[in-house]
CSV table of C-alpha atoms in Angstrom, one decimal:
chain,number,residue,atom,x,y,z
A,343,MET,CA,0.0,0.1,-0.1
A,344,THR,CA,1.4,3.5,-0.9
A,345,THR,CA,1.9,5.8,1.7
A,346,ARG,CA,1.3,8.9,-0.5
A,347,PRO,CA,-2.0,11.0,1.1
A,348,ALA,CA,-5.0,10.2,-1.0
A,349,VAL,CA,-6.0,14.0,-0.7
A,350,VAL,CA,-4.0,17.0,-0.2
A,351,ILE,CA,-5.1,20.7,-0.1
A,352,LYS,CA,-3.2,23.5,-0.6
A,353,SER,CA,-4.7,27.1,0.4
A,354,LYS,CA,-3.7,30.7,-0.2
A,355,PHE,CA,-5.4,34.0,-0.3
A,356,ILE,CA,-5.1,37.7,-1.8
A,357,ALA,CA,-6.9,40.9,-0.7
A,358,GLY,CA,-9.0,42.7,-3.1
A,359,SER,CA,-8.2,46.6,-4.2
A,360,ASN,CA,-10.6,48.9,-5.5
A,361,GLY,CA,-11.0,49.2,-9.5
A,362,GLY,CA,-9.0,45.7,-9.8
A,363,THR,CA,-9.8,42.8,-12.1
A,364,SER,CA,-7.7,40.1,-10.7
A,365,PHE,CA,-10.7,38.3,-9.2
A,366,ASN,CA,-12.6,38.4,-12.8
A,367,ASN,CA,-9.4,37.1,-14.5
A,368,TYR,CA,-9.1,34.2,-12.1
A,369,LEU,CA,-12.5,33.0,-13.1
A,370,ASN,CA,-12.0,33.2,-16.4
A,371,TYR,CA,-8.5,31.1,-15.7
A,372,MET,CA,-10.6,28.6,-13.7
A,373,ASP,CA,-13.8,28.3,-16.6
A,374,ARG,CA,-11.4,28.0,-19.6
A,375,ALA,CA,-11.7,24.8,-21.8
A,376,GLU,CA,-8.3,25.4,-23.3
A,377,THR,CA,-5.2,27.7,-22.6
A,378,HIS,CA,-5.0,30.8,-24.5
A,379,ASP,CA,-1.9,31.3,-26.3
A,380,LYS,CA,-1.7,34.8,-25.1
A,381,VAL,CA,-0.3,35.2,-21.3
A,382,ASN,CA,-3.0,35.2,-18.9
A,383,ASP,CA,-3.6,38.3,-17.2
A,384,PHE,CA,-3.5,36.9,-13.9
A,385,GLU,CA,0.3,36.1,-14.3
A,386,LYS,CA,0.7,35.0,-10.4
A,387,TYR,CA,-1.4,31.9,-10.9
A,388,GLN,CA,0.7,30.5,-13.9
A,389,ASP,CA,3.2,29.1,-11.4
A,390,TYR,CA,0.9,26.4,-10.1
A,391,MET,CA,-1.7,26.4,-13.2
A,392,SER,CA,0.3,24.6,-16.2
A,393,ASN,CA,-0.7,25.9,-19.6
A,394,GLN,CA,-1.8,22.2,-20.6
A,395,GLU,CA,-4.3,22.0,-18.0
A,396,LYS,CA,-8.0,21.5,-19.1
A,397,SER,CA,-11.3,22.0,-16.9
A,398,THR,CA,-14.5,20.4,-16.6
A,399,GLY,CA,-16.0,24.1,-16.2
A,400,LEU,CA,-17.2,26.1,-13.1
A,401,PHE,CA,-19.5,24.3,-11.0
A,402,THR,CA,-21.0,25.8,-7.4
A,403,LEU,CA,-22.9,24.8,-4.6
A,404,ILE,CA,-26.2,24.5,-6.5
A,405,LYS,CA,-25.1,23.9,-10.0
A,406,ASP,CA,-23.1,21.3,-11.8
A,407,THR,CA,-22.7,23.4,-14.7
A,408,LEU,CA,-22.7,27.0,-15.4
A,409,ASN,CA,-24.3,28.4,-18.7
A,410,ASP,CA,-22.9,31.9,-19.9
A,411,GLU,CA,-25.6,33.9,-18.0
A,412,ASP,CA,-24.5,31.9,-15.0
A,413,LYS,CA,-20.9,32.8,-15.3
A,414,ASP,CA,-21.4,36.4,-16.1
A,415,TYR,CA,-23.4,36.7,-12.7
A,416,TYR,CA,-20.3,34.9,-11.0
A,417,LYS,CA,-17.8,36.9,-12.8
A,418,ASP,CA,-19.9,40.6,-11.7
A,419,GLU,CA,-20.2,39.2,-8.2
A,420,PHE,CA,-16.6,38.3,-7.8
A,421,LYS,CA,-15.7,42.2,-9.5
A,422,LYS,CA,-18.0,43.6,-6.7
A,423,ALA,CA,-16.4,41.7,-4.0
A,424,GLN,CA,-12.9,42.7,-5.0
A,425,ALA,CA,-13.9,46.4,-5.3
A,426,SER,CA,-15.4,46.3,-1.7
A,427,GLY,CA,-12.1,45.0,-0.5
A,428,SER,CA,-13.1,41.4,0.0
A,429,ILE,CA,-10.3,38.7,0.5
A,430,LEU,CA,-9.8,36.1,-2.4
A,431,TRP,CA,-9.6,32.6,-1.0
A,432,GLN,CA,-7.7,29.9,-3.2
A,433,ASP,CA,-8.0,26.4,-2.6
A,434,VAL,CA,-6.6,23.5,-4.5
A,435,ILE,CA,-7.8,20.0,-3.6
A,436,SER,CA,-5.6,17.7,-5.0
A,437,PHE,CA,-6.2,13.7,-5.5
A,438,ASP,CA,-4.0,10.7,-5.7
A,439,ASN,CA,-5.2,9.1,-8.9
A,440,GLU,CA,-4.6,5.8,-7.9
A,441,TRP,CA,-6.8,6.4,-4.7
A,442,LEU,CA,-9.4,7.7,-7.0
A,443,LYS,CA,-9.3,4.2,-9.2
A,444,GLU,CA,-9.5,2.3,-6.0
A,445,SER,CA,-12.5,4.5,-5.0
A,446,GLY,CA,-14.4,3.7,-8.4
A,447,VAL,CA,-14.1,7.5,-9.2
A,448,LEU,CA,-11.6,7.3,-12.0
A,449,HIS,CA,-11.7,4.4,-14.5
A,450,GLU,CA,-9.6,4.6,-17.1
A,451,GLN,CA,-9.9,8.0,-18.8
A,452,ASN,CA,-13.6,8.2,-17.5
A,453,ILE,CA,-14.1,10.8,-14.3
A,454,ASP,CA,-16.8,10.7,-11.9
A,455,THR,CA,-17.2,14.5,-12.0
A,456,LYS,CA,-20.5,14.4,-9.8
A,457,GLN,CA,-18.6,12.6,-6.9
A,458,ILE,CA,-15.9,14.8,-6.8
A,459,GLN,CA,-18.2,18.1,-7.3
A,460,ASP,CA,-20.2,16.7,-4.2
A,461,ALA,CA,-17.6,16.0,-2.0
A,462,THR,CA,-16.0,19.4,-3.0
A,463,ARG,CA,-19.3,20.7,-2.0
A,464,SER,CA,-19.5,19.4,1.4
A,465,ALA,CA,-15.9,20.3,2.1
A,466,VAL,CA,-16.4,23.8,1.3
A,467,GLN,CA,-19.7,24.2,3.1
A,468,ASP,CA,-18.1,22.9,6.3
A,469,MET,CA,-15.4,25.0,6.4
A,470,LEU,CA,-17.3,28.1,5.5
A,471,LYS,CA,-19.5,27.2,8.5
A,472,LYS,CA,-16.8,26.7,10.8
A,473,GLU,CA,-15.3,30.1,9.6
A,474,GLY,CA,-18.6,31.8,10.3
A,475,MET,CA,-18.7,32.8,6.6
A,476,ILE,CA,-21.8,30.5,5.7
A,477,ASP,CA,-24.0,33.3,5.1
A,478,SER,CA,-21.7,35.9,3.5
A,479,ALA,CA,-19.5,34.0,1.1
A,480,ILE,CA,-20.2,32.7,-2.3
A,481,TRP,CA,-17.8,30.3,-4.2
A,482,THR,CA,-17.2,28.5,-7.7
A,483,GLY,CA,-15.0,25.3,-8.2
A,484,ALA,CA,-13.7,23.6,-11.4
A,485,ILE,CA,-12.4,20.4,-11.7
A,486,HIS,CA,-8.7,20.0,-13.7
A,487,TYR,CA,-7.6,17.0,-14.8
A,488,ASN,CA,-4.8,17.1,-17.4
A,489,THR,CA,-2.3,16.6,-15.1
A,490,ASP,CA,-0.6,13.9,-12.9
A,491,ASN,CA,-3.2,14.5,-10.1
A,492,ILE,CA,-6.6,15.3,-10.9
A,493,HIS,CA,-7.7,18.5,-8.8
A,494,VAL,CA,-10.3,20.7,-7.9
A,495,HIS,CA,-9.8,24.9,-7.7
A,496,VAL,CA,-12.0,26.6,-5.6
A,497,ALA,CA,-12.4,30.5,-5.3
A,498,ILE,CA,-14.3,31.9,-2.5
A,499,VAL,CA,-15.3,35.8,-1.9
A,500,GLN,CA,-17.5,37.6,0.5
A,501,THR,CA,-20.3,39.8,-0.3
A,502,LYS,CA,-21.1,41.2,3.3
A,503,ASN,CA,-19.5,41.1,6.7
A,504,LEU,CA,-16.1,41.2,5.4
A,505,LYS,CA,-13.1,39.5,7.3
A,506,GLU,CA,-10.1,41.5,7.6
A,507,ARG,CA,-7.9,38.5,7.8
A,508,GLY,CA,-7.5,35.7,5.3
A,509,LYS,CA,-5.8,33.2,7.2
A,510,ARG,CA,-8.2,30.4,8.2
A,511,LYS,CA,-8.0,28.1,11.2
A,512,GLN,CA,-6.0,24.9,10.5
A,513,GLY,CA,-8.8,22.8,12.0
A,514,SER,CA,-11.0,24.3,9.2
A,515,ILE,CA,-8.5,23.1,6.2
A,516,ASP,CA,-7.9,19.8,8.3
A,517,SER,CA,-11.7,19.4,8.1
A,518,MET,CA,-12.2,20.2,4.4
A,519,LYS,CA,-9.6,17.1,3.8
A,520,SER,CA,-11.6,15.0,6.0
A,521,LYS,CA,-14.7,15.7,4.2
A,522,VAL,CA,-13.7,15.4,0.8
A,523,ALA,CA,-12.4,12.1,1.7
A,524,ASN,CA,-15.0,10.5,3.6
A,525,LYS,CA,-17.5,11.8,0.9
A,526,ILE,CA,-15.8,10.0,-1.8
A,527,ILE,CA,-15.4,6.7,0.3
A,528,ASP,CA,-18.4,6.3,2.7
A,529,ARG,CA,-16.8,4.7,5.7
A,530,SER,CA,-20.1,5.3,7.7
A,531,LYS,CA,-21.3,1.5,7.2
A,532,HIS,CA,-18.0,0.3,8.2
A,533,ASN,CA,-17.8,2.6,11.1
A,534,GLU,CA,-21.2,1.7,12.3
A,535,LYS,CA,-20.3,-1.9,12.2
A,536,LEU,CA,-17.9,-1.4,14.8
A,537,ASN,CA,-20.3,0.4,16.9
A,538,GLU,CA,-22.6,-2.3,16.7
A,539,PHE,CA,-19.9,-4.5,18.3
A,540,ILE,CA,-19.5,-2.1,20.9
A,541,ARG,CA,-22.9,-1.1,21.8
A,542,GLU,CA,-25.2,-3.9,20.8
A,543,ARG,CA,-23.3,-7.0,21.1
A,544,VAL,CA,-20.7,-6.5,24.1
A,545,ILE,CA,-22.7,-3.9,26.2
A,546,THR,CA,-26.4,-4.9,25.7
A,547,SER,CA,-25.3,-8.8,26.3
A,548,LYS,CA,-23.5,-7.6,29.4
A,549,ARG,CA,-26.6,-5.7,30.8
A,550,ASP,CA,-28.4,-9.1,30.4
A,551,ASP,CA,-26.1,-11.2,31.8
A,552,PRO,CA,-25.1,-10.3,35.7
A,553,PHE,CA,-21.3,-11.1,36.9
A,554,LEU,CA,-22.9,-12.4,40.1
A,555,SER,CA,-25.4,-14.6,38.4
A,556,LEU,CA,-25.7,-18.4,39.4
A,557,LYS,CA,-24.1,-19.3,35.9
A,558,ASN,CA,-21.3,-17.0,36.4
A,559,GLN,CA,-20.9,-17.8,40.0
A,560,VAL,CA,-20.2,-21.7,38.8
A,561,MET,CA,-19.0,-21.3,35.6
A,562,ASN,CA,-17.0,-18.2,35.5
A,563,ARG,CA,-15.8,-17.8,39.2
A,564,GLU,CA,-12.6,-15.5,37.9
A,565,LEU,CA,-15.2,-13.0,36.4
A,566,VAL,CA,-16.7,-13.1,39.8
A,567,TRP,CA,-13.8,-12.8,41.9
A,568,GLN,CA,-12.8,-9.8,39.5
A,569,PHE,CA,-16.0,-8.0,39.9
A,570,LYS,CA,-15.7,-8.4,44.1
A,571,LYS,CA,-12.3,-7.0,44.0
A,572,ILE,CA,-13.0,-3.8,42.0
A,573,HIS,CA,-15.9,-3.6,44.6
A,574,LYS,CA,-13.5,-3.5,47.4
A,575,GLN,CA,-11.1,-1.2,45.9
A,576,LEU,CA,-13.8,1.6,44.9
A,577,PRO,CA,-13.8,4.9,47.2
A,578,ASP,CA,-16.6,5.2,49.4
A,579,ASP,CA,-18.0,8.0,47.3
A,580,LYS,CA,-20.5,6.6,44.9
A,581,ARG,CA,-20.2,10.0,43.1
A,582,MET,CA,-16.8,8.9,42.0
A,583,TRP,CA,-17.8,5.6,40.5
A,584,ARG,CA,-17.5,6.9,36.7
A,585,TYR,CA,-15.2,5.3,34.6
A,586,ASN,CA,-13.3,8.7,33.6
A,587,MET,CA,-13.4,10.0,37.2
A,588,ASN,CA,-9.7,10.8,38.3
A,589,ALA,CA,-10.6,9.3,41.8
A,590,ILE,CA,-10.6,5.8,40.7
A,591,GLN,CA,-7.7,6.2,38.5
A,592,GLU,CA,-5.9,3.4,40.5
A,593,VAL,CA,-8.8,1.1,39.7
A,594,TRP,CA,-8.8,1.6,36.2
A,595,PRO,CA,-6.5,-1.5,35.4
A,596,GLU,CA,-8.8,-3.9,37.2
A,597,ILE,CA,-12.2,-2.6,35.6
A,598,ASP,CA,-10.2,-3.1,32.2
A,599,LYS,CA,-9.2,-6.7,33.1
A,600,LEU,CA,-12.8,-7.3,34.0
A,601,THR,CA,-13.8,-6.0,30.4
A,602,THR,CA,-11.0,-8.2,28.8
A,603,LEU,CA,-11.8,-11.3,30.6
A,604,TYR,CA,-15.4,-10.7,30.1
A,605,ILE,CA,-14.9,-10.2,26.0
A,606,GLU,CA,-12.4,-13.4,25.9
A,607,LYS,CA,-15.0,-15.5,27.5
A,608,ASN,CA,-18.0,-14.6,25.6
A,609,PHE,CA,-17.1,-12.8,22.3
A,610,LYS,CA,-13.3,-14.3,21.7
A,611,GLU,CA,-13.9,-14.7,17.7
A,612,GLU,CA,-16.4,-11.8,17.3
A,613,PHE,CA,-13.4,-9.5,18.9
A,614,LYS,CA,-11.0,-10.8,16.8
A,615,ASP,CA,-13.1,-9.8,13.6
A,616,PHE,CA,-13.7,-6.4,15.2
A,617,GLN,CA,-9.9,-6.2,15.5
A,618,LYS,CA,-9.3,-6.9,11.9
A,619,GLN,CA,-12.0,-4.3,11.0
A,620,LEU,CA,-10.5,-2.0,12.8
A,621,GLU,CA,-6.9,-2.5,11.4
A,622,LYS,CA,-8.6,-2.1,7.8
A,623,GLU,CA,-10.3,1.1,8.7
A,624,VAL,CA,-6.7,2.4,10.4
A,625,ASP,CA,-5.1,1.3,7.2
A,626,ILE,CA,-7.5,3.1,4.9
A,627,HIS,CA,-7.2,6.2,7.2
A,628,LYS,CA,-3.6,6.2,6.3
A,629,ARG,CA,-4.3,6.2,2.7
A,630,MET,CA,-6.8,8.6,3.0
A,631,TYR,CA,-4.7,11.5,5.0
A,632,GLY,CA,-1.1,10.0,4.9
A,633,ASN,CA,-0.8,10.9,8.8
A,634,SER,CA,-0.1,7.8,10.7
A,635,ALA,CA,-0.5,9.8,14.1
A,636,ASN,CA,-4.3,10.5,13.6
A,637,SER,CA,-4.8,7.0,12.2
A,638,GLU,CA,-3.4,5.7,15.4
A,639,ARG,CA,-5.8,7.6,17.0
A,640,TYR,CA,-8.6,6.5,15.1
A,641,ARG,CA,-7.8,2.8,16.7
A,642,GLU,CA,-7.3,4.4,20.1
A,643,THR,CA,-10.6,6.3,19.9
A,644,LYS,CA,-12.7,2.9,19.4
A,645,MET,CA,-10.7,1.1,21.9
A,646,THR,CA,-11.5,3.9,24.5
A,647,ASP,CA,-15.1,3.9,23.5
A,648,LEU,CA,-15.4,0.0,24.1
A,649,TYR,CA,-13.6,-0.1,27.4
A,650,THR,CA,-15.5,3.0,28.7
A,651,ARG,CA,-18.7,1.9,27.7
A,652,MET,CA,-18.0,-1.5,29.3
A,653,GLY,CA,-16.5,0.0,32.3
A,654,ASN,CA,-19.4,2.4,32.9
A,655,THR,CA,-21.6,-0.8,32.7
A,656,ILE,CA,-19.9,-2.6,35.4
A,657,LEU,CA,-19.3,0.4,37.7
A,658,LYS,CA,-23.1,0.5,37.3
A,659,GLU,CA,-23.5,-3.0,38.5
A,660,VAL,CA,-21.0,-2.7,41.1
A,661,SER,CA,-23.4,0.1,42.4
A,662,ASP,CA,-26.2,-2.0,42.3
A,663,TYR,CA,-24.7,-4.6,44.1
A,664,ASP,CA,-23.2,-2.4,47.0
A,665,TRP,CA,-26.8,-1.0,47.5
A,666,LYS,CA,-27.9,-4.6,47.7
A,667,GLN,CA,-25.3,-5.8,50.2
A,668,LYS,CA,-26.0,-2.6,52.3
A,669,GLU,CA,-29.5,-3.0,52.1
A,670,PHE,CA,-29.4,-6.5,53.4
A,671,SER,CA,-27.0,-5.7,56.1
A,672,ARG,CA,-29.6,-3.1,57.3
A,673,LYS,CA,-32.9,-5.4,57.4
A,674,ASN,CA,-30.7,-8.1,59.0
A,675,GLY,CA,-27.7,-6.3,60.9
A,676,LYS,CA,-25.3,-8.8,59.1
A,677,LYS,CA,-24.0,-10.0,55.8
A,678,PRO,CA,-25.6,-12.8,53.7
A,679,SER,CA,-24.3,-15.9,55.5
A,680,LYS,CA,-22.0,-18.5,54.0
A,681,PHE,CA,-24.8,-21.1,54.2
A,682,ILE,CA,-26.7,-19.0,52.2
A,683,VAL,CA,-24.0,-18.4,49.4
A,684,GLN,CA,-23.4,-22.3,49.5
A,685,ARG,CA,-27.2,-23.0,49.2
A,686,ASP,CA,-27.3,-20.8,45.9
A,687,LEU,CA,-24.2,-22.3,44.7
A,688,ASN,CA,-25.3,-26.0,45.1
A,689,LYS,CA,-28.5,-25.2,43.2
A,690,ALA,CA,-26.7,-23.4,40.7
A,691,ILE,CA,-24.5,-26.6,40.3
A,692,TYR,CA,-27.6,-28.8,39.9
A,693,LEU,CA,-29.1,-26.8,37.5
A,694,VAL,CA,-26.1,-26.8,35.2
A,695,ASN,CA,-25.5,-30.5,35.6
A,696,ARG,CA,-29.4,-30.8,35.0
A,697,PHE,CA,-29.1,-29.2,31.9
A,698,ALA,CA,-25.8,-30.6,30.6
A,699,LYS,CA,-27.8,-33.8,31.4
A,700,ASP,CA,-30.7,-33.0,29.2
A,701,ASP,CA,-28.3,-31.8,26.4
A,702,TRP,CA,-26.7,-35.2,26.3
A,703,GLU,CA,-29.6,-37.3,26.5
A,704,THR,CA,-31.2,-35.3,23.6
A,705,SER,CA,-28.2,-35.7,21.5
A,706,LYS,CA,-28.2,-39.4,22.4
A,707,ASN,CA,-31.9,-39.8,21.6
A,708,GLN,CA,-31.3,-37.8,18.3
A,709,LYS,CA,-28.3,-40.1,17.4
A,710,ALA,CA,-30.5,-43.1,17.9
A,711,TYR,CA,-33.3,-41.7,15.6
A,712,GLU,CA,-31.0,-41.2,12.8
A,713,GLU,CA,-29.6,-44.6,13.2
A,714,LEU,CA,-33.1,-45.9,12.8
A,715,GLN,CA,-34.0,-43.7,9.8
A,716,GLN,CA,-30.7,-45.0,7.8
A,717,GLU,CA,-31.6,-49.0,8.9
A,718,GLU,CA,-35.1,-48.1,7.6
A,719,GLU,CA,-33.9,-46.8,4.5
A,720,TYR,CA,-31.5,-49.6,3.8
A,721,GLU,CA,-34.2,-52.3,4.3
A,722,ARG,CA,-36.2,-50.4,1.6
């Protein structure tokens, strides 16, 4: 797998000046179908826009293609914005073509321009919202494809409430890249699958399977022992019994150990699948953004979510257990006797043995029935 980032965004800006025409010329340059022989009036853009470049034409938030009347309207608006002293923001969203092929956007010489346009729209609108410009900015975009990397040029100006500074927050730019990549490769279903394992399979199943159930006291005594160990180590103040509370920091390893034990006993194979899917998502994240630190953070976020949710589920059960213990003591003046505990254990052992015997008898009877059927078939 290549380590090249799938999406790169480069941004710059220039300030408008009264009476100038540079904004208008920039729109002309983006919209051109072929490069003119004469030197373009907006010379400062020639460094990064080659003479052989071709464009699919201008598009906007609501239109995939602009007709001549539309183009004249936006050129006029950009000219007014420059005269008013607006800043012109220039963004170039560049794609790794191999990644576009992997994503199904690029097939031989055919480009799914609609998908790239929608990804650009999502990214630009998200950035404008973060920068407080959603109601004051207009923009146009154009896909340029006759280079080593397909890329989109975006031009943004304001028509009112003008910003004095052109520099935008780095978080806004990073979010643009994330929006573009996620729009082209929709990972929401895969992410939901990971969440489903955490929230539906593990957490919901745990709530229906108390640690101190008779079954666990007989068959999973290690879980019971770890559960009671956690109970003993928690502080008296039950307001602190939340997984992320610093007051129980020393108990976190014991809570995590119980989570691991529970998953190992009940979801061993499913957890392996979860980890494989998580690794795949991390690899895709690295491919999309080329940032291993953020990719590892994605893994950590999912694992933290699993252990935090499970930790709080455990602490809720510990709290219920603590309340029952104190309530019993309040009513009887003492803890449950060893006789009562042993009686319950004996009952559980009896039930487990009975169910095991029933299963064995059923299996034996089924086998005998199948053998009888085979004999009857043979006699025919």
